[in-house]
Coordinates of C-alpha atoms in Angstrom, one line a residue:
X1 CA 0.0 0.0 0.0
X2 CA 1.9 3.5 -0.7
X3 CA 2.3 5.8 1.8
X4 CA 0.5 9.1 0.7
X5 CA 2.0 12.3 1.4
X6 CA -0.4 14.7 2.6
X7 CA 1.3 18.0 0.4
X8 CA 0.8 15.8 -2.2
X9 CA -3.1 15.4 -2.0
X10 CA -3.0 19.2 -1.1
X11 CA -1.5 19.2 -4.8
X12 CA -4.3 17.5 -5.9
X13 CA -7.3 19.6 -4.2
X14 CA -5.6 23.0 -5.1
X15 CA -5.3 21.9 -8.6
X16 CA -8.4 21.2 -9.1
X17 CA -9.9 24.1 -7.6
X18 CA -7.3 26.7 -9.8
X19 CA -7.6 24.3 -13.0
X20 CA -4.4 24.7 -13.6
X21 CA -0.5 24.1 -12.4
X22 CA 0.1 27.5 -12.5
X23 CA -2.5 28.9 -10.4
X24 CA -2.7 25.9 -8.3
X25 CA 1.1 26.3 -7.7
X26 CA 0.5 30.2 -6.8
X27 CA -2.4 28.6 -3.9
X28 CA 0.0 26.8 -2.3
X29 CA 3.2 29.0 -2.4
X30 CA 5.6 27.1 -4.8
X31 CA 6.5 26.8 -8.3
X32 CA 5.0 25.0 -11.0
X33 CA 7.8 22.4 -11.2
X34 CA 7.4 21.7 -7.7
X35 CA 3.5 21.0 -8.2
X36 CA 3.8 18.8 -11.3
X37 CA 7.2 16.5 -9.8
X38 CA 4.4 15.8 -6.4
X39 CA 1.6 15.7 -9.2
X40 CA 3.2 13.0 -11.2
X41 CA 4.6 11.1 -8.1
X42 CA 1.2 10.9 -6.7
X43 CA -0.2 9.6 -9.9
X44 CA 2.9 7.1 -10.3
X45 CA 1.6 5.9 -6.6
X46 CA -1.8 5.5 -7.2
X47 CA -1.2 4.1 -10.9
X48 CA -3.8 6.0 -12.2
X49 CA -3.9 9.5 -14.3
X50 CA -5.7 12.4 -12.0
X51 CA -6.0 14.9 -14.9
X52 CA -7.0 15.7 -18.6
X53 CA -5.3 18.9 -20.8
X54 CA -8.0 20.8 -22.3
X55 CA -9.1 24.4 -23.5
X56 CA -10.7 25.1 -20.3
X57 CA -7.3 24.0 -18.2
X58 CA -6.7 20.3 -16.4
X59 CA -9.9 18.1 -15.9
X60 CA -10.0 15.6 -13.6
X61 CA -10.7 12.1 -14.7
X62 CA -13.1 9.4 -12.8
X63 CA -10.0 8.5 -10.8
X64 CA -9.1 12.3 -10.2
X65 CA -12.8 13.3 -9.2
X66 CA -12.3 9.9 -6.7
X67 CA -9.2 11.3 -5.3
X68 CA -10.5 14.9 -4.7
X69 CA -13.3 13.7 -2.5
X70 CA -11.5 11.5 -0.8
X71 CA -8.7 14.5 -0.5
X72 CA -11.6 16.9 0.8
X73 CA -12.8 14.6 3.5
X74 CA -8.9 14.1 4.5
X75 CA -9.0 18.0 4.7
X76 CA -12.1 18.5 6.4
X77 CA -11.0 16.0 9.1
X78 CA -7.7 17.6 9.5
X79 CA -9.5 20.4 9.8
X80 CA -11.7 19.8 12.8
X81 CA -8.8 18.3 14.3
X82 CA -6.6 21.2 14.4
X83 CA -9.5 23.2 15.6
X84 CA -10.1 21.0 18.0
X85 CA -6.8 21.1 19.4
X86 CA -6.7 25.3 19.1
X87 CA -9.7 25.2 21.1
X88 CA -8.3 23.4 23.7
X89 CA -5.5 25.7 24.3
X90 CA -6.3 29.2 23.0
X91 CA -9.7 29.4 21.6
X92 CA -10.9 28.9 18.2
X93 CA -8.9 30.1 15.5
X94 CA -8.2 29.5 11.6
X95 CA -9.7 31.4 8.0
X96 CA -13.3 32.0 7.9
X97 CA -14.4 33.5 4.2
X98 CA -17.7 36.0 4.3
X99 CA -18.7 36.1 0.5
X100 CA -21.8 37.6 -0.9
X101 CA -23.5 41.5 -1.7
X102 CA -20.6 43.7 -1.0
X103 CA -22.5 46.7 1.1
X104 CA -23.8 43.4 3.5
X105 CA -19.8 42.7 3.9
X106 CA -19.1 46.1 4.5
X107 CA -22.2 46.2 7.4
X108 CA -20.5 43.3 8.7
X109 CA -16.9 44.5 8.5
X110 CA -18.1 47.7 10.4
X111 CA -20.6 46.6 13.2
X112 CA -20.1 42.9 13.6
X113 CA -16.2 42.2 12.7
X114 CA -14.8 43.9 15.6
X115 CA -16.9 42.4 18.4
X116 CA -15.9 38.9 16.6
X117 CA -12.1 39.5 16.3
X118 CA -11.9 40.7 20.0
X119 CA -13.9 37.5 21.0
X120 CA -11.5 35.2 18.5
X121 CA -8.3 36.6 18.4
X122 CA -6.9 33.3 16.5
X123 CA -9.6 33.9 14.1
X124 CA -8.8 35.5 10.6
X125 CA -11.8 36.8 8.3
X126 CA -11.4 36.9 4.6
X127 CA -14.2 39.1 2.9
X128 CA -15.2 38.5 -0.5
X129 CA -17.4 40.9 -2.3
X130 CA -18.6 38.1 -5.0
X131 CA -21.2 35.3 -5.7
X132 CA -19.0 32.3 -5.1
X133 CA -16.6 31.4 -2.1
X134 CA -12.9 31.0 -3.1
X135 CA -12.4 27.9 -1.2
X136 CA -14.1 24.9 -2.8
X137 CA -17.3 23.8 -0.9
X138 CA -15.4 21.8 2.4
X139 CA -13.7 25.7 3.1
X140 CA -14.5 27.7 5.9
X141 CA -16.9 29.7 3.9
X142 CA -20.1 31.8 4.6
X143 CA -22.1 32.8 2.0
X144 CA -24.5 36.5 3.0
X145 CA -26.9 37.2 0.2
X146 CA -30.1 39.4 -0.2
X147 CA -33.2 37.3 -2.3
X148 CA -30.7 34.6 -3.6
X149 CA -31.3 30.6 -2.9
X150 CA -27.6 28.4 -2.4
X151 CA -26.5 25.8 -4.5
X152 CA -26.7 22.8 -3.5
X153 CA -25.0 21.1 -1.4
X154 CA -25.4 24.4 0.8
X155 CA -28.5 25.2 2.5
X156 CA -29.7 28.9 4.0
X157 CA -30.2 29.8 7.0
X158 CA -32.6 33.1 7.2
X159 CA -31.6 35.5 9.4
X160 CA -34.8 37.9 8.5
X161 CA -36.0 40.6 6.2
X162 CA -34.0 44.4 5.5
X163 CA -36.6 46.8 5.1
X164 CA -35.8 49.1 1.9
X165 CA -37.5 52.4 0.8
X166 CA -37.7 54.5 -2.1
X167 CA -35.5 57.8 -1.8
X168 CA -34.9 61.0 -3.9
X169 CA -32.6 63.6 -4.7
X170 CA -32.8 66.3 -1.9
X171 CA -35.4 68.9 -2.9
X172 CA -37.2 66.8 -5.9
X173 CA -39.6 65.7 -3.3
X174 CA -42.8 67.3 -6.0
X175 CA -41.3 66.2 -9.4
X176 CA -43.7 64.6 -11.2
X177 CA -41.3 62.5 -13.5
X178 CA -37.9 61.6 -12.0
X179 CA -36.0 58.3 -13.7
X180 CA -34.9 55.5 -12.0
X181 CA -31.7 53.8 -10.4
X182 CA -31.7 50.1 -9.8
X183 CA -29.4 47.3 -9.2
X184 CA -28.8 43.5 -9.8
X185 CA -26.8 42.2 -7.0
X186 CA -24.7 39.1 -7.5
X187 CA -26.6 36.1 -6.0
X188 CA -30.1 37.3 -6.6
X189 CA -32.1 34.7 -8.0
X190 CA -35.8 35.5 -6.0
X191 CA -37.9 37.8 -8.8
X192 CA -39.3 39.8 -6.8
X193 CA -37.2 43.4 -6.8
X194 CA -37.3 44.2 -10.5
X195 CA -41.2 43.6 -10.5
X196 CA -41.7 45.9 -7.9
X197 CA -39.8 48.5 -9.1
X198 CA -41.9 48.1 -12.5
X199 CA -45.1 48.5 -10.8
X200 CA -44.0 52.3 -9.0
X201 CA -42.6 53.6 -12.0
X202 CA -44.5 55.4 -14.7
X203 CA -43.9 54.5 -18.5
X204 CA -42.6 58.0 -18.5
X205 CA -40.0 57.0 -16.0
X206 CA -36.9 55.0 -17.8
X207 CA -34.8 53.2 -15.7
X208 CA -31.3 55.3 -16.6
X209 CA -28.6 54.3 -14.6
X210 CA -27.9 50.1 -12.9
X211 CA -25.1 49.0 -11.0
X212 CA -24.4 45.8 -8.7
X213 CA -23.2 47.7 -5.8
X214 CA -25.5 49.4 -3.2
X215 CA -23.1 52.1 -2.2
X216 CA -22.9 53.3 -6.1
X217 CA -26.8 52.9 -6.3
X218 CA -27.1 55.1 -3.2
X219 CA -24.8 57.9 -4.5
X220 CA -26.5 57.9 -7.7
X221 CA -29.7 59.0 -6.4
X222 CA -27.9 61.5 -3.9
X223 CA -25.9 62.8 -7.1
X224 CA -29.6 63.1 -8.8
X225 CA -29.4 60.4 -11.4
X226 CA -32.8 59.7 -10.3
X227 CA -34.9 57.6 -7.4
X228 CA -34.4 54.5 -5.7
X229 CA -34.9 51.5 -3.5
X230 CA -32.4 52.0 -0.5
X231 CA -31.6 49.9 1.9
X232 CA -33.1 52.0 5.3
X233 CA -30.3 51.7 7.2
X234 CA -27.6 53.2 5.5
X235 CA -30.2 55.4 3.3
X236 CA -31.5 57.3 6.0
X237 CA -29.1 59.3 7.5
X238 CA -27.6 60.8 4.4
X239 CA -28.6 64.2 4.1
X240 CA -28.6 64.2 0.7
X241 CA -31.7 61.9 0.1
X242 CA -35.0 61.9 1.0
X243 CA -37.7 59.0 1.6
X244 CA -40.8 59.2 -0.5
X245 CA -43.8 58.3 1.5
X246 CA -45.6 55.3 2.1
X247 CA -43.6 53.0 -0.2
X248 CA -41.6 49.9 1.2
X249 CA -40.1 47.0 0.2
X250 CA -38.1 43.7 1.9
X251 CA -35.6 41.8 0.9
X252 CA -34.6 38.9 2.5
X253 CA -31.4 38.3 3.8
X254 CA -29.7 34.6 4.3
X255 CA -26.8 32.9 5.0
X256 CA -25.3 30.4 2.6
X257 CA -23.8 27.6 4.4
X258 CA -22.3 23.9 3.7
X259 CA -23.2 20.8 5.8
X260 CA -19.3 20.2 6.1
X261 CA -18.1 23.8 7.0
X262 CA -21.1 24.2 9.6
X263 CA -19.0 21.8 11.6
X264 CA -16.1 23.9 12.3
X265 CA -16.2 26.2 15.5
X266 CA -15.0 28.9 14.3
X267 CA -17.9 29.1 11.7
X268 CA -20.1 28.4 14.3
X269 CA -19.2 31.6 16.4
X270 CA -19.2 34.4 13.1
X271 CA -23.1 32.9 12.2
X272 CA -23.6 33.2 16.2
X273 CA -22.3 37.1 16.4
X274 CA -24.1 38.1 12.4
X275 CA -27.3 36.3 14.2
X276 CA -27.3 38.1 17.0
X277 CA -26.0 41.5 15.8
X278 CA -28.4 41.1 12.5
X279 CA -31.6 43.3 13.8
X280 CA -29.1 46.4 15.3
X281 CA -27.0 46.4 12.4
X282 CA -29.4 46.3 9.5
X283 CA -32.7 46.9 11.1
X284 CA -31.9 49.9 13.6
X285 CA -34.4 52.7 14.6
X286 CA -37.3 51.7 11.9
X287 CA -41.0 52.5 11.8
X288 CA -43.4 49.7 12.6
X289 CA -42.7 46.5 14.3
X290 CA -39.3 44.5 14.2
X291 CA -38.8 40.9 13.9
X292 CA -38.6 39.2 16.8
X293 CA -34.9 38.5 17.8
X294 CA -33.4 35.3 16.7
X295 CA -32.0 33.1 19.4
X296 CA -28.6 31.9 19.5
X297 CA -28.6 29.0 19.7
X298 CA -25.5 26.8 21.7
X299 CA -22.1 26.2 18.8
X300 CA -23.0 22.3 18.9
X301 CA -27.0 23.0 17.8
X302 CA -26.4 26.0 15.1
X303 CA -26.3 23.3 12.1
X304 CA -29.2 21.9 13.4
X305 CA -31.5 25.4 13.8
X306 CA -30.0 26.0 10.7
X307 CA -31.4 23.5 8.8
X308 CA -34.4 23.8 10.5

């Protein structure tokens, strides 16, 4: 039986999630001679050929896709391991990605990171202002999306709705006929903003400006490119805007998680702060009546509430 070297199986899961030696080599730190030598060794081991050359990069092959998940379990329980062991003497620690709707992040980073860091010194956070998680589906990785559903095999857990509301340019509050801003975020897959904003706006009212970004959307209406749907809680304290009555809309907001990274205690504890920071930090001082707060629930019973 051959004696696998764990670098080189790393070889094997970092190729396959670059799709090629080069970037796979860049993952881990070392040159591209250095990944194909412990490529081909590995291969001469197992007697079997992990990848295919083709226009789209190195494709693994039935034997290759074997190895991988047999690679990524290896990982994951190395993983818990190591955790396990950091928690036993200092706490948890280790990489955990936030990727998703970039202005979400950027709540996060503000009002949430620095009561996790404080908590979890050994913790690092990576955020990741796109629709898919660097790390391949076994990373430490937490997906934060507005009116999108996961892939499979990761399931959401809702965390509750972000009321938005339609704003102005200062002083246009009796324009008859203003245009419109509006966004696509990456992730959204629910139908239901773009409808919306079709039903409030007038024939006469041509949608002239889009971005992906909340923060661009919102100085595009301050800068008068035209009216909006805001999020409330970063839209109502600039000056520069104004909220046009009796007109409000919710998106949802989840978190996108996978059965194998839910395991890890460091996950476990940024879902438990987002959880229990998500009505402050999104929600605020708002008219009408708040969700009730979500329990937080102990680190062993979070995938299970989740998936409830």
């Amino acid at each position: 039986m051959p004696d696998f070297d764990w670098n080189d199986l790393r070889v094997v899961l970092e190729v396959s999630r670059a799709g090629s030696l080069a970037q796979g080599a860049e993952r881990l730190g070392l040159d591209q001679s250095t990944v194909g030598r412990r490529l081909t060794k590995l291969e001469a081991e197992l007697g079997a050929t992990l990848f295919l050359r083709s226009r789209k990069g190195l494709v693994p092959t039935d034997a290759g896709q074997l190895t991988i998940r047999r690679a990524t379990d290896i990982e994951r329980r190395i993983d818990l391991l190591s955790e396990g062991v950091a928690e036993s003497g200092k706490g948890v620690a280790g990489d955990v990605e936030i990727y998703g709707n970039p202005w979400l992040l950027n709540r996060v980073t503000s009002l949430v990171a620095p009561r996790i860091l404080a908590e979890h010194s050994g913790i690092v956070l990576r955020m990741n202002g796109t629709g898919r998680p660097h790390l391949d589906s076994s990373g430490a990785a937490i997906g934060f999306f507005l009116e999108a559903k996961p892939q499979a095999p990761r399931f959401e857990l809702r965390l509750g709705t972000i009321p938005y509301r339609l704003y102005r340019p200062q002083g246009l509050s009796g324009a008859r006929r203003i245009p419109w801003v509006a966004f696509h975020e990456p992730g959204m897959t629910r139908a239901r903003y773009m409808p919306f904003v079709n039903r409030l706006r007038h024939a006469e009212e041509p949608i002239a400006f889009m971005a992906s970004e909340t923060g661009i959307l919102a100085s595009a209406v301050a800068s008068g490119l035209g009216q909006g749907l805001l999020p409330e809680c970063i839209a109502r304290d600039d000056g520069r805007l104004e909220v046009v009555p009796d007109v409000k809309f919710d998106m949802e907001a989840t978190l996108h998680l996978h059965p194998d990274s839910i395991q890890l205690l460091r996950v476990q504890a940024v879902i438990r702060r987002i959880r229990e920071a998500f009505i402050p930090a999104f929600l605020g001082e708002v008219d009408g009546p708040r969700p009730a707060p979500l329990t937080t629930p102990p680190a062993e019973d979070v995938s299970k509430s989740a998936a409830g």
